[in-house]
Amino acid sequence: MSDQVRQVRIAMRNCGIIDPSNIMEYIARDGYEALGKSIFELTPENVIDIIKSSGLRGRGGAGFPTGTKWEFTGKSQGNKKYVICNADEGDPGAFMDRSILEGDPHSVLEAMAICGYAIGSNEGIIYIRAEYPGAVERLQEAIAKAEELGLLGDNIMGSSFSFRIRLYLGAGAFVCGEETSLMNSVQGRRGEPRIKPPFPAQKGLWNVPTNINNVETFANITQIILKGADWFRSFGNEDSPGTKVFALAGKVNNVGLIEIPMGTSLRDVVNKIGGGVSDNKEFKAIQTGGPSGGCIPAAHLDIPVDFKSLRELGSIMGSGGMIVMDESDCMVAVSKFFLEFTAEESCGKCTPCRIGNMRLLEILTRITEGNGTEGDLEELQRLGRTICDTSLCGLGQSSPNPVLSTLNHYMDEYIAHVRDKKCPSGTCTNLLTFIILDGKCTGCTLCKKVCPTSCISGERKEIHHIDQEHCIKCGACFDKCPFKAIIKK
Amino acid sequence: MANDSFSDGVFPEIDEFLDGIEDKNGALIPTLHKAQEAYGYLSKEVQHYIAQKLQISNAKVYGVATFYSLFSLEKRGRYRINVCMGTACYVRNAEKVLKEFAKELDIDVKQTTSDDLFTLDSVRCVGACGLAPVVMVNDKVYGRVGTADIKGIIKDTEEERCGR
């Protein structure tokens, strides 16, 4: 392993390799062998023990130990239990689950059946975003095919174990990624969360014990059953065994999905796998965890990617979105962007989230428009912490993270906005001044023609000038000038 | 509060869909999906009809229909232009793209053109972050869209319509 960073494919081992619409290709790659092994060679307790000792943690964001969850649900009493696959991949900038469902649907179906066997459930539901029509179609096809071959449905492989899976389409609500909201949604209600406990393992969907795991979590299961817990633990680190799939996007040269052993450094992800920041610009931040996560600055790029390290920096693993930002991205504006998202997606049930996030957004808007004060920065901190501490569900408890983490790591940028009324990266238009440079302007008149308020003056072949009083800072002249004679500062 | 009373068969697509479901518990959201697919949006009449068929209150149907962003209570244009505002698209200037569409179509976001042809909206991540910024026109995906491409996308769509 020289300069190349090792990518290891466990969850995505078949993606792009097999024809996902052909179940035979999946079977040829040991498909449904783990299910057979579970049913015929292992007891439900054995299966749970293997998953527990593998140390697999939930890949949906919070990182709860999967085996422990299965154990809880397994021990809950009930004639009926459900296995739910959470495929409500709502984090903007994340598309791991879609790729797994489209590229290797059977790996998730098989794992759900194994889970069903382990916890004593005969019914699985995949809650999937309606925004993913391709994945929906692929899954429907895959379920039908597996049932036809007796790998799902009644008496699987001739055993006494039966397991059926059906799909349930979401309807565009970010909060439904939260497990109690998701269950309310499946019951045909508004997707509002409820207080835990009782946990879904005790009282879940329709009040019966329910085990919910994320798509990527399930995608790891079959390999752990086949190759063992020790094999799985040979990847990653003590805190977080195994691999994690990330959707690397934003300002890097190579964008796309990556699957890396946990513990790989962020620097390797950005520079070696991502090929460095695009357009020769300077790295500013890497954002993980979507609207629930935070921005990590260059100074911390050497941390290992695992649940603990990211949390210590005020971010979270989240479901795996990783967005690289460069010097031209304003951290205040980025926080505002995420707050716009959470304020809109807040379900409105609890006050801290419904009203608190709106107040955070108002303060951030004020700051980006040049009307912020230094007191606003303290207020952001205080209010942010209160929202984290008092919100009902994971959405509210994590929604101030983008603000709190940027305040922590990029305080100078906030101060520039409130004290000097300047946006150092040149993003917040209200804080900008557009200026034509004497030495570069050729008097071509293009800027004058494109200016919507006609506030640029100057004769042909003479230096032009912007009347600052009437400039609306639309940036049209800046974009148009072929000589880069207009700067914003 | 009494629901409006409809006779069966006013909205045959809904009847047909519900006849195919054994368990009416939890059927509301799938039914709303179906109704929107069939009629383009969820009119008051459609909502009330569904309430009557599922024997739940109008308020419950309205509550659910307004909670989820994919359901529309207003008529939408034949072509729905959705600009992705996920993080990857955002940092690659999706906001400018959205504004340019608004300017070009002369409508605000969430509005429909007077000829009922285009509705402009922003969507949450469509999961095509590698192609950022992304624009979807109905089910068609355009990747790496710049402000210069916008006239072309609108023209494309209009031509496709005329070609049919």
CSV table of C-alpha atoms in Angstrom, one decimal, chain A residues 17-240:
chain,number,residue,atom,x,y,z
A,17,ILE,CA,-19.9,-6.1,-10.4
A,18,ILE,CA,-23.1,-8.1,-10.8
A,19,ASP,CA,-26.2,-7.4,-12.8
A,20,PRO,CA,-28.6,-6.5,-10.0
A,21,SER,CA,-31.6,-7.5,-11.9
A,22,ASN,CA,-30.3,-11.1,-12.3
A,23,ILE,CA,-30.6,-13.0,-9.0
A,24,MET,CA,-28.4,-15.8,-10.4
A,25,GLU,CA,-25.4,-13.4,-10.5
A,26,TYR,CA,-26.0,-12.6,-6.8
A,27,ILE,CA,-26.3,-16.3,-6.0
A,28,ALA,CA,-23.1,-17.0,-7.9
A,29,ARG,CA,-21.3,-14.6,-5.4
A,30,ASP,CA,-22.4,-16.6,-2.4
A,31,GLY,CA,-25.9,-15.0,-2.4
A,32,TYR,CA,-28.4,-16.4,0.0
A,33,GLU,CA,-25.7,-18.7,1.5
A,34,ALA,CA,-25.7,-16.7,4.7
A,35,LEU,CA,-29.4,-17.1,5.0
A,36,GLY,CA,-29.2,-20.9,4.4
A,37,LYS,CA,-26.3,-21.1,6.9
A,38,SER,CA,-28.4,-19.2,9.5
A,39,ILE,CA,-31.5,-21.3,9.1
A,40,PHE,CA,-29.9,-24.7,8.9
A,41,GLU,CA,-26.7,-24.4,11.0
A,42,LEU,CA,-27.3,-21.7,13.5
A,43,THR,CA,-29.8,-20.9,16.2
A,44,PRO,CA,-31.3,-17.4,16.4
A,45,GLU,CA,-29.1,-16.9,19.4
A,46,ASN,CA,-26.0,-17.9,17.5
A,47,VAL,CA,-26.8,-15.4,14.8
A,48,ILE,CA,-27.2,-12.6,17.3
A,49,ASP,CA,-24.0,-13.6,19.0
A,50,ILE,CA,-22.0,-13.4,15.7
A,51,ILE,CA,-23.4,-9.9,15.0
A,52,LYS,CA,-22.8,-8.8,18.5
A,53,SER,CA,-19.2,-9.9,18.6
A,54,SER,CA,-18.5,-8.4,15.1
A,55,GLY,CA,-19.0,-5.0,16.8
A,56,LEU,CA,-21.1,-3.8,13.8
A,57,ARG,CA,-22.6,-0.4,14.6
A,58,GLY,CA,-25.7,1.1,12.9
A,59,ARG,CA,-24.7,2.9,9.7
A,60,GLY,CA,-27.7,5.2,9.7
A,61,GLY,CA,-25.9,7.8,11.8
A,62,ALA,CA,-26.2,7.2,15.6
A,63,GLY,CA,-23.9,4.1,15.6
A,64,PHE,CA,-25.9,1.9,18.0
A,65,PRO,CA,-24.5,-1.6,18.2
A,66,THR,CA,-26.6,-3.7,15.8
A,67,GLY,CA,-26.3,-7.0,17.6
A,68,THR,CA,-27.5,-5.5,20.9
A,69,LYS,CA,-30.5,-4.1,19.0
A,70,TRP,CA,-31.3,-7.5,17.6
A,71,GLU,CA,-30.9,-9.1,21.0
A,72,PHE,CA,-33.4,-6.6,22.6
A,73,THR,CA,-36.0,-7.2,19.9
A,74,GLY,CA,-35.4,-10.9,20.0
A,75,LYS,CA,-36.0,-11.0,23.7
A,76,SER,CA,-39.2,-8.9,23.5
A,77,GLN,CA,-42.3,-11.0,23.9
A,78,GLY,CA,-44.8,-10.9,21.1
A,79,ASN,CA,-46.6,-13.1,18.6
A,80,LYS,CA,-45.8,-10.6,15.9
A,81,LYS,CA,-42.6,-8.7,15.2
A,82,TYR,CA,-41.4,-6.5,12.4
A,83,VAL,CA,-38.1,-6.0,10.7
A,84,ILE,CA,-37.9,-2.6,9.1
A,85,CYS,CA,-35.2,-1.4,6.7
A,86,ASN,CA,-34.8,2.3,6.9
A,87,ALA,CA,-34.1,3.5,3.3
A,88,ASP,CA,-35.4,7.0,3.9
A,89,GLU,CA,-32.0,8.5,2.9
A,90,GLY,CA,-32.8,12.1,3.4
A,91,ASP,CA,-29.5,13.8,4.1
A,92,PRO,CA,-28.8,16.1,1.3
A,93,GLY,CA,-25.5,15.0,-0.2
A,94,ALA,CA,-25.8,11.3,0.6
A,95,PHE,CA,-26.6,8.5,-1.9
A,96,MET,CA,-25.0,5.4,-0.5
A,97,ASP,CA,-28.3,3.6,0.3
A,98,ARG,CA,-29.7,4.3,-3.2
A,99,SER,CA,-26.6,2.8,-4.8
A,100,ILE,CA,-26.7,-0.3,-2.6
A,101,LEU,CA,-30.5,-0.8,-3.2
A,102,GLU,CA,-30.0,-0.3,-7.0
A,103,GLY,CA,-26.8,-2.1,-7.3
A,104,ASP,CA,-27.3,-5.1,-5.0
A,105,PRO,CA,-30.9,-5.3,-3.7
A,106,HIS,CA,-30.7,-8.9,-2.7
A,107,SER,CA,-27.9,-8.3,-0.1
A,108,VAL,CA,-30.4,-6.2,1.8
A,109,LEU,CA,-33.3,-8.6,1.3
A,110,GLU,CA,-31.2,-11.5,2.5
A,111,ALA,CA,-30.0,-9.7,5.6
A,112,MET,CA,-33.5,-8.7,6.5
A,113,ALA,CA,-34.6,-12.3,6.4
A,114,ILE,CA,-31.6,-13.3,8.5
A,115,CYS,CA,-32.6,-10.6,11.0
A,116,GLY,CA,-36.2,-12.0,10.9
A,117,TYR,CA,-34.9,-15.4,11.7
A,118,ALA,CA,-32.7,-14.1,14.6
A,119,ILE,CA,-35.4,-12.0,16.3
A,120,GLY,CA,-38.4,-14.2,15.4
A,121,SER,CA,-40.2,-12.1,12.8
A,122,ASN,CA,-41.9,-13.1,9.6
A,123,GLU,CA,-42.6,-9.7,8.2
A,124,GLY,CA,-40.2,-7.1,6.8
A,125,ILE,CA,-40.9,-3.6,5.5
A,126,ILE,CA,-38.6,-1.4,3.5
A,127,TYR,CA,-39.4,2.2,4.1
A,128,ILE,CA,-38.0,3.9,1.0
A,129,ARG,CA,-38.0,7.4,-0.3
A,130,ALA,CA,-40.4,8.0,-3.2
A,131,GLU,CA,-37.7,10.1,-4.7
A,132,TYR,CA,-35.9,6.9,-5.6
A,133,PRO,CA,-38.1,5.4,-8.3
A,134,GLY,CA,-35.2,3.3,-9.7
A,135,ALA,CA,-34.5,1.7,-6.4
A,136,VAL,CA,-38.2,1.0,-5.8
A,137,GLU,CA,-38.5,-0.8,-9.1
A,138,ARG,CA,-35.3,-2.8,-8.6
A,139,LEU,CA,-36.5,-3.9,-5.1
A,140,GLN,CA,-39.9,-5.0,-6.3
A,141,GLU,CA,-38.3,-7.0,-9.1
A,142,ALA,CA,-35.8,-8.6,-6.6
A,143,ILE,CA,-38.5,-9.5,-4.1
A,144,ALA,CA,-40.6,-11.2,-6.7
A,145,LYS,CA,-37.6,-13.1,-8.0
A,146,ALA,CA,-36.5,-14.3,-4.6
A,147,GLU,CA,-40.0,-15.4,-3.7
A,148,GLU,CA,-40.2,-17.3,-7.0
A,149,LEU,CA,-37.1,-19.3,-6.0
A,150,GLY,CA,-38.2,-19.9,-2.5
A,151,LEU,CA,-35.6,-17.7,-1.0
A,152,LEU,CA,-38.2,-15.4,0.5
A,153,GLY,CA,-41.8,-16.1,1.3
A,154,ASP,CA,-43.3,-19.2,2.9
A,155,ASN,CA,-41.0,-22.0,4.1
A,156,ILE,CA,-37.8,-20.6,2.9
A,157,MET,CA,-35.5,-23.2,1.3
A,158,GLY,CA,-37.9,-25.9,2.5
A,159,SER,CA,-37.5,-24.9,6.2
A,160,SER,CA,-40.2,-23.9,8.6
A,161,PHE,CA,-39.1,-20.3,8.5
A,162,SER,CA,-41.2,-17.9,6.5
A,163,PHE,CA,-40.4,-14.2,5.8
A,164,ARG,CA,-42.1,-11.7,3.5
A,165,ILE,CA,-40.9,-8.3,2.6
A,166,ARG,CA,-42.9,-5.4,1.2
A,167,LEU,CA,-42.1,-1.8,0.3
A,168,TYR,CA,-43.6,1.3,1.9
A,169,LEU,CA,-43.0,4.6,0.0
A,170,GLY,CA,-42.2,7.7,2.0
A,171,ALA,CA,-43.6,11.1,0.8
A,172,GLY,CA,-40.8,13.6,1.3
A,173,ALA,CA,-40.2,14.2,5.0
A,174,PHE,CA,-36.7,14.3,6.3
A,175,VAL,CA,-37.8,13.6,9.9
A,176,CYS,CA,-39.1,10.2,8.8
A,177,GLY,CA,-35.5,8.9,8.9
A,178,GLU,CA,-36.0,9.0,12.7
A,179,GLU,CA,-37.3,5.6,13.7
A,180,THR,CA,-40.4,6.5,15.6
A,181,SER,CA,-41.4,9.0,13.0
A,182,LEU,CA,-40.9,6.4,10.3
A,183,MET,CA,-43.2,4.0,12.1
A,184,ASN,CA,-45.9,6.6,12.5
A,185,SER,CA,-45.6,7.2,8.7
A,186,VAL,CA,-46.0,3.5,8.0
A,187,GLN,CA,-49.1,3.6,10.1
A,188,GLY,CA,-50.5,6.3,7.7
A,189,ARG,CA,-49.9,9.3,10.0
A,190,ARG,CA,-47.9,12.5,10.0
A,191,GLY,CA,-44.3,11.5,10.5
A,192,GLU,CA,-43.9,12.9,14.0
A,193,PRO,CA,-41.6,11.3,16.5
A,194,ARG,CA,-42.5,10.1,19.9
A,195,ILE,CA,-40.7,9.9,23.2
A,196,LYS,CA,-38.4,6.9,23.8
A,197,PRO,CA,-38.8,4.7,25.8
A,198,PRO,CA,-40.6,2.5,24.9
A,199,PHE,CA,-38.0,1.7,22.3
A,200,PRO,CA,-39.1,0.2,19.0
A,201,ALA,CA,-37.6,-3.1,20.2
A,202,GLN,CA,-40.3,-3.1,22.9
A,203,LYS,CA,-43.2,-1.3,21.3
A,204,GLY,CA,-42.6,-0.4,17.6
A,205,LEU,CA,-44.8,-0.5,14.6
A,206,TRP,CA,-48.4,-1.1,15.5
A,207,ASN,CA,-47.1,-1.5,19.1
A,208,VAL,CA,-45.3,-4.7,18.5
A,209,PRO,CA,-41.5,-5.3,18.9
A,210,THR,CA,-39.8,-3.9,15.8
A,211,ASN,CA,-36.2,-3.9,14.7
A,212,ILE,CA,-35.1,-1.0,12.5
A,213,ASN,CA,-31.8,-0.9,10.7
A,214,ASN,CA,-30.4,1.2,8.0
A,215,VAL,CA,-29.7,-0.1,4.4
A,216,GLU,CA,-25.9,-0.1,4.8
A,217,THR,CA,-26.1,-1.9,8.1
A,218,PHE,CA,-28.1,-4.7,6.5
A,219,ALA,CA,-25.7,-4.8,3.6
A,220,ASN,CA,-22.9,-5.8,6.0
A,221,ILE,CA,-24.8,-8.7,7.6
A,222,THR,CA,-24.4,-11.6,5.1
A,223,GLN,CA,-20.6,-11.3,4.9
A,224,ILE,CA,-20.3,-11.2,8.7
A,225,ILE,CA,-22.4,-14.4,8.9
A,226,LEU,CA,-20.3,-16.1,6.2
A,227,LYS,CA,-16.8,-14.9,7.2
A,228,GLY,CA,-17.2,-14.4,10.9
A,229,ALA,CA,-16.9,-11.6,13.5
A,230,ASP,CA,-13.1,-11.7,13.6
A,231,TRP,CA,-12.8,-11.2,9.9
A,232,PHE,CA,-15.1,-8.2,10.1
A,233,ARG,CA,-13.1,-6.8,13.1
A,234,SER,CA,-9.9,-7.1,11.0
A,235,PHE,CA,-11.1,-3.9,9.2
A,236,GLY,CA,-11.6,-0.6,11.0
A,237,ASN,CA,-10.6,0.1,14.5
A,238,GLU,CA,-11.7,-0.8,18.1
A,239,ASP,CA,-14.3,2.0,18.3
A,240,SER,CA,-15.8,1.3,14.9
